[in-house]
Amino acid sequence: MATFFGEVVVAPSRAGVDDEEWAEEAREETPEDREIRRELEKKREIDVLWTVKSGASTESTAGEPFACSKFIVAIGHNAAAFLSSFILDSVCWEVVGVVKLWNEWCRTSSTTTVLPTDSFCLFYRLISDPTVLLCQCSCYVAEDQQFQWLEKVFGCMRKEGLQVTILSTCPVADYKTQESTLTLPSPFLKALKTKEFKEQVCCPLLEQPNIVRDLPAA
């Protein structure tokens, strides 16, 4: 097995599988199996709801994409708690939206009422500058839901001039370094950036061969 940085992992493929074998596998699926699969796929769909002035909620697909200059996303309990303690602990922010999803580790409520106490993704808007948004995503987003999450959330925003900042955490034991992890400060901060980001980063860059996984990577 190759262990160099940037290793390309080939996804499972049916290339080279005999057509008769593929047809036989397809025949094994009964109508009941197909119905169950369709119901599960429907249940795993992600809904993005945005609050309107009347206090009700509306589907994110309705209306034109709104202007957004800065979008800060905190993924995971630690990152979400950081936002709550140091940024959202003021009256400068208002809840404007929510992401509802269902999977093996997350059961969001069927209600459309947006409450900060609910354990799913919440969107906040800076009152003094409505183009600045925050997202607290403390719930688990499964692998098969990550692209859908990105598509529906960023599909609501205009991409021109949009700066996205992702906050996430991982165990120190997963950090790859030649130094002893016992000598590292806890917590410590590392950064990754795209080539489009021209500003100065606030901390050292993440060294190879460390990688980012799951929703932050997506």
mmCIF file of N, CA and C in Angstrom, residues 72-162:
data_model
loop_
_atom_site.group_PDB
_atom_site.id
_atom_site.type_symbol
_atom_site.label_atom_id
_atom_site.label_comp_id
_atom_site.label_asym_id
_atom_site.label_seq_id
_atom_site.Cartn_x
_atom_site.Cartn_y
_atom_site.Cartn_z
ATOM 1 N N ILE A 72 -19.029 31.923 7.644
ATOM 2 C CA ILE A 72 -18.203 31.173 8.596
ATOM 3 C C ILE A 72 -18.976 29.946 9.040
ATOM 4 N N VAL A 73 -18.385 28.775 8.855
ATOM 5 C CA VAL A 73 -19.041 27.512 9.170
ATOM 6 C C VAL A 73 -18.254 26.803 10.272
ATOM 7 N N ALA A 74 -18.892 26.515 11.381
ATOM 8 C CA ALA A 74 -18.286 25.751 12.473
ATOM 9 C C ALA A 74 -18.855 24.340 12.446
ATOM 10 N N ILE A 75 -17.995 23.352 12.211
ATOM 11 C CA ILE A 75 -18.430 21.971 12.046
ATOM 12 C C ILE A 75 -17.930 21.145 13.221
ATOM 13 N N GLY A 76 -18.849 20.497 13.914
ATOM 14 C CA GLY A 76 -18.500 19.698 15.080
ATOM 15 C C GLY A 76 -18.833 20.429 16.374
ATOM 16 N N HIS A 77 -18.938 19.672 17.452
ATOM 17 C CA HIS A 77 -19.375 20.240 18.735
ATOM 18 C C HIS A 77 -18.377 21.269 19.272
ATOM 19 N N ASN A 78 -17.085 21.002 19.149
ATOM 20 C CA ASN A 78 -16.092 21.921 19.696
ATOM 21 C C ASN A 78 -16.088 23.249 18.945
ATOM 22 N N ALA A 79 -16.123 23.181 17.615
ATOM 23 C CA ALA A 79 -16.130 24.408 16.821
ATOM 24 C C ALA A 79 -17.415 25.197 17.040
ATOM 25 N N ALA A 80 -18.542 24.488 17.125
ATOM 26 C CA ALA A 80 -19.819 25.163 17.381
ATOM 27 C C ALA A 80 -19.828 25.815 18.765
ATOM 28 N N ALA A 81 -19.228 25.142 19.744
ATOM 29 C CA ALA A 81 -19.149 25.712 21.093
ATOM 30 C C ALA A 81 -18.253 26.947 21.115
ATOM 31 N N PHE A 82 -17.214 26.944 20.289
ATOM 32 C CA PHE A 82 -16.335 28.112 20.195
ATOM 33 C C PHE A 82 -17.112 29.326 19.690
ATOM 34 N N LEU A 83 -17.922 29.127 18.649
ATOM 35 C CA LEU A 83 -18.743 30.233 18.151
ATOM 36 C C LEU A 83 -19.706 30.728 19.225
ATOM 37 N N SER A 84 -20.318 29.793 19.938
ATOM 38 C CA SER A 84 -21.282 30.177 20.971
ATOM 39 C C SER A 84 -20.630 31.001 22.074
ATOM 40 N N SER A 85 -19.403 30.643 22.446
ATOM 41 C CA SER A 85 -18.754 31.283 23.585
ATOM 42 C C SER A 85 -18.126 32.627 23.240
ATOM 43 N N PHE A 86 -17.556 32.749 22.039
ATOM 44 C CA PHE A 86 -16.749 33.923 21.742
ATOM 45 C C PHE A 86 -17.340 34.844 20.672
ATOM 46 N N ILE A 87 -18.327 34.375 19.916
ATOM 47 C CA ILE A 87 -18.864 35.208 18.838
ATOM 48 C C ILE A 87 -20.366 35.444 19.009
ATOM 49 N N LEU A 88 -21.108 34.383 19.266
ATOM 50 C CA LEU A 88 -22.559 34.505 19.330
ATOM 51 C C LEU A 88 -23.056 34.954 20.701
ATOM 52 N N ASP A 89 -22.151 35.156 21.639
ATOM 53 C CA ASP A 89 -22.546 35.565 22.983
ATOM 54 C C ASP A 89 -22.805 37.077 23.025
ATOM 55 N N SER A 90 -23.701 37.515 22.166
ATOM 56 C CA SER A 90 -24.066 38.932 22.109
ATOM 57 C C SER A 90 -25.405 39.041 21.400
ATOM 58 N N VAL A 91 -25.928 40.244 21.354
ATOM 59 C CA VAL A 91 -27.216 40.468 20.684
ATOM 60 C C VAL A 91 -27.011 40.936 19.247
ATOM 61 N N CYS A 92 -25.805 40.765 18.726
ATOM 62 C CA CYS A 92 -25.483 41.251 17.381
ATOM 63 C C CYS A 92 -25.934 40.281 16.291
ATOM 64 N N TRP A 93 -26.400 39.091 16.685
ATOM 65 C CA TRP A 93 -26.725 38.065 15.716
ATOM 66 C C TRP A 93 -28.175 37.628 15.857
ATOM 67 N N GLU A 94 -28.756 37.202 14.757
ATOM 68 C CA GLU A 94 -30.112 36.673 14.774
ATOM 69 C C GLU A 94 -30.164 35.383 13.960
ATOM 70 N N VAL A 95 -30.973 34.433 14.422
ATOM 71 C CA VAL A 95 -31.142 33.162 13.717
ATOM 72 C C VAL A 95 -31.981 33.393 12.463
ATOM 73 N N VAL A 96 -31.463 32.942 11.318
ATOM 74 C CA VAL A 96 -32.177 33.182 10.055
ATOM 75 C C VAL A 96 -32.451 31.904 9.267
ATOM 76 N N GLY A 97 -31.943 30.756 9.723
ATOM 77 C CA GLY A 97 -32.173 29.544 8.945
ATOM 78 C C GLY A 97 -31.733 28.294 9.673
ATOM 79 N N VAL A 98 -32.052 27.171 9.076
ATOM 80 C CA VAL A 98 -31.750 25.880 9.683
ATOM 81 C C VAL A 98 -31.628 24.817 8.600
ATOM 82 N N VAL A 99 -30.789 23.821 8.859
ATOM 83 C CA VAL A 99 -30.690 22.638 8.001
ATOM 84 C C VAL A 99 -31.265 21.460 8.766
ATOM 85 N N LYS A 100 -32.198 20.767 8.157
ATOM 86 C CA LYS A 100 -32.802 19.583 8.768
ATOM 87 C C LYS A 100 -32.364 18.350 8.000
ATOM 88 N N LEU A 101 -31.921 17.338 8.735
ATOM 89 C CA LEU A 101 -31.486 16.109 8.077
ATOM 90 C C LEU A 101 -31.714 14.910 8.989
ATOM 91 N N TRP A 102 -31.645 13.746 8.376
ATOM 92 C CA TRP A 102 -31.852 12.486 9.100
ATOM 93 C C TRP A 102 -30.821 11.471 8.612
ATOM 94 N N ASN A 103 -30.149 10.797 9.552
ATOM 95 C CA ASN A 103 -29.261 9.684 9.215
ATOM 96 C C ASN A 103 -29.094 8.804 10.448
ATOM 97 N N GLU A 104 -28.103 7.920 10.395
ATOM 98 C CA GLU A 104 -27.945 6.956 11.479
ATOM 99 C C GLU A 104 -27.617 7.606 12.823
ATOM 100 N N TRP A 105 -26.972 8.787 12.787
ATOM 101 C CA TRP A 105 -26.508 9.421 14.016
ATOM 102 C C TRP A 105 -27.196 10.747 14.300
ATOM 103 N N CYS A 106 -28.130 11.133 13.453
ATOM 104 C CA CYS A 106 -28.764 12.439 13.626
ATOM 105 C C CYS A 106 -30.249 12.318 13.357
ATOM 106 N N ARG A 107 -31.076 12.767 14.286
ATOM 107 C CA ARG A 107 -32.525 12.771 14.132
ATOM 108 C C ARG A 107 -33.013 14.175 14.411
ATOM 109 N N THR A 108 -33.165 14.984 13.392
ATOM 110 C CA THR A 108 -33.633 16.346 13.613
ATOM 111 C C THR A 108 -35.140 16.366 13.704
ATOM 112 N N SER A 109 -35.638 17.408 14.311
ATOM 113 C CA SER A 109 -37.073 17.545 14.526
ATOM 114 C C SER A 109 -37.785 17.856 13.223
ATOM 115 N N SER A 110 -39.062 17.473 13.143
ATOM 116 C CA SER A 110 -39.868 17.753 11.957
ATOM 117 C C SER A 110 -40.476 19.150 11.995
ATOM 118 N N THR A 111 -40.285 19.856 13.091
ATOM 119 C CA THR A 111 -40.849 21.193 13.201
ATOM 120 C C THR A 111 -40.087 22.191 12.341
ATOM 121 N N THR A 112 -40.748 23.211 11.882
ATOM 122 C CA THR A 112 -40.088 24.252 11.093
ATOM 123 C C THR A 112 -39.716 25.456 11.954
ATOM 124 N N THR A 113 -39.966 25.369 13.257
ATOM 125 C CA THR A 113 -39.601 26.453 14.160
ATOM 126 C C THR A 113 -38.095 26.449 14.373
ATOM 127 N N VAL A 114 -37.448 27.577 14.189
ATOM 128 C CA VAL A 114 -36.005 27.677 14.323
ATOM 129 C C VAL A 114 -35.653 28.087 15.746
ATOM 130 N N LEU A 115 -35.041 27.194 16.489
ATOM 131 C CA LEU A 115 -34.675 27.460 17.873
ATOM 132 C C LEU A 115 -33.193 27.163 18.076
ATOM 133 N N PRO A 116 -32.447 28.024 18.765
ATOM 134 C CA PRO A 116 -31.028 27.762 19.016
ATOM 135 C C PRO A 116 -30.771 26.513 19.834
ATOM 136 N N THR A 117 -31.781 26.011 20.556
ATOM 137 C CA THR A 117 -31.586 24.831 21.384
ATOM 138 C C THR A 117 -31.654 23.539 20.583
ATOM 139 N N ASP A 118 -32.111 23.588 19.330
ATOM 140 C CA ASP A 118 -32.200 22.385 18.518
ATOM 141 C C ASP A 118 -30.804 21.945 18.075
ATOM 142 N N SER A 119 -30.627 20.626 17.909
ATOM 143 C CA SER A 119 -29.296 20.075 17.692
ATOM 144 C C SER A 119 -29.001 19.836 16.222
ATOM 145 N N PHE A 120 -29.369 20.797 15.353
ATOM 146 C CA PHE A 120 -28.982 20.662 13.956
ATOM 147 C C PHE A 120 -28.317 21.954 13.492
ATOM 148 N N CYS A 121 -28.048 22.047 12.220
ATOM 149 C CA CYS A 121 -27.325 23.202 11.696
ATOM 150 C C CYS A 121 -28.176 24.463 11.774
ATOM 151 N N LEU A 122 -27.625 25.496 12.371
ATOM 152 C CA LEU A 122 -28.312 26.772 12.483
ATOM 153 C C LEU A 122 -27.518 27.862 11.767
ATOM 154 N N PHE A 123 -28.233 28.785 11.118
ATOM 155 C CA PHE A 123 -27.607 29.915 10.448
ATOM 156 C C PHE A 123 -27.900 31.196 11.226
ATOM 157 N N TYR A 124 -26.875 32.020 11.402
ATOM 158 C CA TYR A 124 -27.013 33.310 12.074
ATOM 159 C C TYR A 124 -26.580 34.415 11.116
ATOM 160 N N ARG A 125 -27.222 35.563 11.227
ATOM 161 C CA ARG A 125 -26.888 36.721 10.402
ATOM 162 C C ARG A 125 -26.482 37.880 11.301
ATOM 163 N N LEU A 126 -25.418 38.573 10.903
ATOM 164 C CA LEU A 126 -24.983 39.755 11.630
ATOM 165 C C LEU A 126 -25.973 40.888 11.364
ATOM 166 N N ILE A 127 -26.561 41.412 12.425
ATOM 167 C CA ILE A 127 -27.616 42.405 12.264
ATOM 168 C C ILE A 127 -27.092 43.672 11.602
ATOM 169 N N SER A 128 -25.869 44.084 11.970
ATOM 170 C CA SER A 128 -25.314 45.311 11.406
ATOM 171 C C SER A 128 -24.860 45.142 9.960
ATOM 172 N N ASP A 129 -24.613 43.903 9.522
ATOM 173 C CA ASP A 129 -24.209 43.621 8.143
ATOM 174 C C ASP A 129 -24.838 42.295 7.724
ATOM 175 N N PRO A 130 -26.008 42.323 7.113
ATOM 176 C CA PRO A 130 -26.727 41.089 6.767
ATOM 177 C C PRO A 130 -26.006 40.191 5.769
ATOM 178 N N THR A 131 -24.896 40.664 5.170
ATOM 179 C CA THR A 131 -24.161 39.818 4.222
ATOM 180 C C THR A 131 -23.179 38.883 4.932
ATOM 181 N N VAL A 132 -23.052 38.998 6.253
ATOM 182 C CA VAL A 132 -22.166 38.137 7.033
ATOM 183 C C VAL A 132 -23.006 37.060 7.712
ATOM 184 N N LEU A 133 -22.706 35.803 7.408
ATOM 185 C CA LEU A 133 -23.469 34.677 7.958
ATOM 186 C C LEU A 133 -22.556 33.729 8.717
ATOM 187 N N LEU A 134 -23.121 33.124 9.746
ATOM 188 C CA LEU A 134 -22.463 32.056 10.496
ATOM 189 C C LEU A 134 -23.318 30.799 10.418
ATOM 190 N N CYS A 135 -22.664 29.653 10.488
ATOM 191 C CA CYS A 135 -23.387 28.376 10.537
ATOM 192 C C CYS A 135 -22.791 27.515 11.631
ATOM 193 N N GLN A 136 -23.619 27.080 12.549
ATOM 194 C CA GLN A 136 -23.235 26.113 13.569
ATOM 195 C C GLN A 136 -23.750 24.746 13.153
ATOM 196 N N CYS A 137 -22.845 23.858 12.783
ATOM 197 C CA CYS A 137 -23.235 22.514 12.356
ATOM 198 C C CYS A 137 -22.687 21.515 13.374
ATOM 199 N N SER A 138 -23.469 21.263 14.404
ATOM 200 C CA SER A 138 -23.040 20.346 15.455
ATOM 201 C C SER A 138 -23.560 18.931 15.249
ATOM 202 N N CYS A 139 -24.367 18.711 14.215
ATOM 203 C CA CYS A 139 -24.909 17.377 13.963
ATOM 204 C C CYS A 139 -24.050 16.651 12.913
ATOM 205 N N TYR A 140 -24.197 15.358 12.859
ATOM 206 C CA TYR A 140 -23.416 14.527 11.942
ATOM 207 C C TYR A 140 -24.030 14.562 10.553
ATOM 208 N N VAL A 141 -23.194 14.820 9.547
ATOM 209 C CA VAL A 141 -23.620 14.787 8.151
ATOM 210 C C VAL A 141 -22.942 13.581 7.493
ATOM 211 N N ALA A 142 -23.727 12.601 7.090
ATOM 212 C CA ALA A 142 -23.197 11.364 6.534
ATOM 213 C C ALA A 142 -22.505 11.619 5.200
ATOM 214 N N GLU A 143 -21.661 10.678 4.784
ATOM 215 C CA GLU A 143 -20.896 10.840 3.552
ATOM 216 C C GLU A 143 -21.795 11.034 2.345
ATOM 217 N N ASP A 144 -22.890 10.276 2.277
ATOM 218 C CA ASP A 144 -23.774 10.381 1.121
ATOM 219 C C ASP A 144 -24.638 11.643 1.165
ATOM 220 N N GLN A 145 -24.551 12.423 2.254
ATOM 221 C CA GLN A 145 -25.330 13.653 2.377
ATOM 222 C C GLN A 145 -24.482 14.909 2.239
ATOM 223 N N GLN A 146 -23.165 14.763 2.225
ATOM 224 C CA GLN A 146 -22.285 15.931 2.247
ATOM 225 C C GLN A 146 -22.417 16.780 0.989
ATOM 226 N N PHE A 147 -22.417 16.150 -0.185
ATOM 227 C CA PHE A 147 -22.548 16.914 -1.424
ATOM 228 C C PHE A 147 -23.901 17.618 -1.473
ATOM 229 N N GLN A 148 -24.953 16.930 -1.012
ATOM 230 C CA GLN A 148 -26.284 17.528 -0.998
ATOM 231 C C GLN A 148 -26.328 18.722 -0.038
ATOM 232 N N TRP A 149 -25.656 18.601 1.106
ATOM 233 C CA TRP A 149 -25.570 19.704 2.066
ATOM 234 C C TRP A 149 -24.923 20.919 1.417
ATOM 235 N N LEU A 150 -23.786 20.699 0.763
ATOM 236 C CA LEU A 150 -23.075 21.795 0.104
ATOM 237 C C LEU A 150 -23.905 22.408 -1.014
ATOM 238 N N GLU A 151 -24.529 21.548 -1.813
ATOM 239 C CA GLU A 151 -25.292 22.019 -2.959
ATOM 240 C C GLU A 151 -26.453 22.900 -2.522
ATOM 241 N N LYS A 152 -27.162 22.497 -1.467
ATOM 242 C CA LYS A 152 -28.339 23.247 -1.046
ATOM 243 C C LYS A 152 -27.986 24.492 -0.244
ATOM 244 N N VAL A 153 -26.950 24.412 0.582
ATOM 245 C CA VAL A 153 -26.571 25.574 1.383
ATOM 246 C C VAL A 153 -25.936 26.651 0.502
ATOM 247 N N PHE A 154 -24.941 26.287 -0.293
ATOM 248 C CA PHE A 154 -24.270 27.279 -1.126
ATOM 249 C C PHE A 154 -25.098 27.654 -2.342
ATOM 250 N N GLY A 155 -26.094 26.839 -2.671
ATOM 251 C CA GLY A 155 -26.988 27.207 -3.755
ATOM 252 C C GLY A 155 -27.864 28.394 -3.417
ATOM 253 N N CYS A 156 -27.943 28.744 -2.127
ATOM 254 C CA CYS A 156 -28.747 29.889 -1.694
ATOM 255 C C CYS A 156 -27.979 31.200 -1.790
ATOM 256 N N MET A 157 -26.657 31.125 -2.038
ATOM 257 C CA MET A 157 -25.823 32.320 -1.948
ATOM 258 C C MET A 157 -25.202 32.663 -3.299
ATOM 259 N N ARG A 158 -24.945 33.945 -3.487
ATOM 260 C CA ARG A 158 -24.186 34.382 -4.650
ATOM 261 C C ARG A 158 -22.707 34.098 -4.398
ATOM 262 N N LYS A 159 -22.037 33.573 -5.409
ATOM 263 C CA LYS A 159 -20.646 33.154 -5.224
ATOM 264 C C LYS A 159 -19.650 34.294 -5.442
ATOM 265 N N GLU A 160 -20.057 35.374 -6.115
ATOM 266 C CA GLU A 160 -19.123 36.453 -6.416
ATOM 267 C C GLU A 160 -18.670 37.144 -5.127
ATOM 268 N N GLY A 161 -17.356 37.175 -4.910
ATOM 269 C CA GLY A 161 -16.805 37.862 -3.749
ATOM 270 C C GLY A 161 -17.063 37.176 -2.423
ATOM 271 N N LEU A 162 -17.501 35.937 -2.450
ATOM 272 C CA LEU A 162 -17.818 35.210 -1.215
ATOM 273 C C LEU A 162 -16.550 34.629 -0.589
#
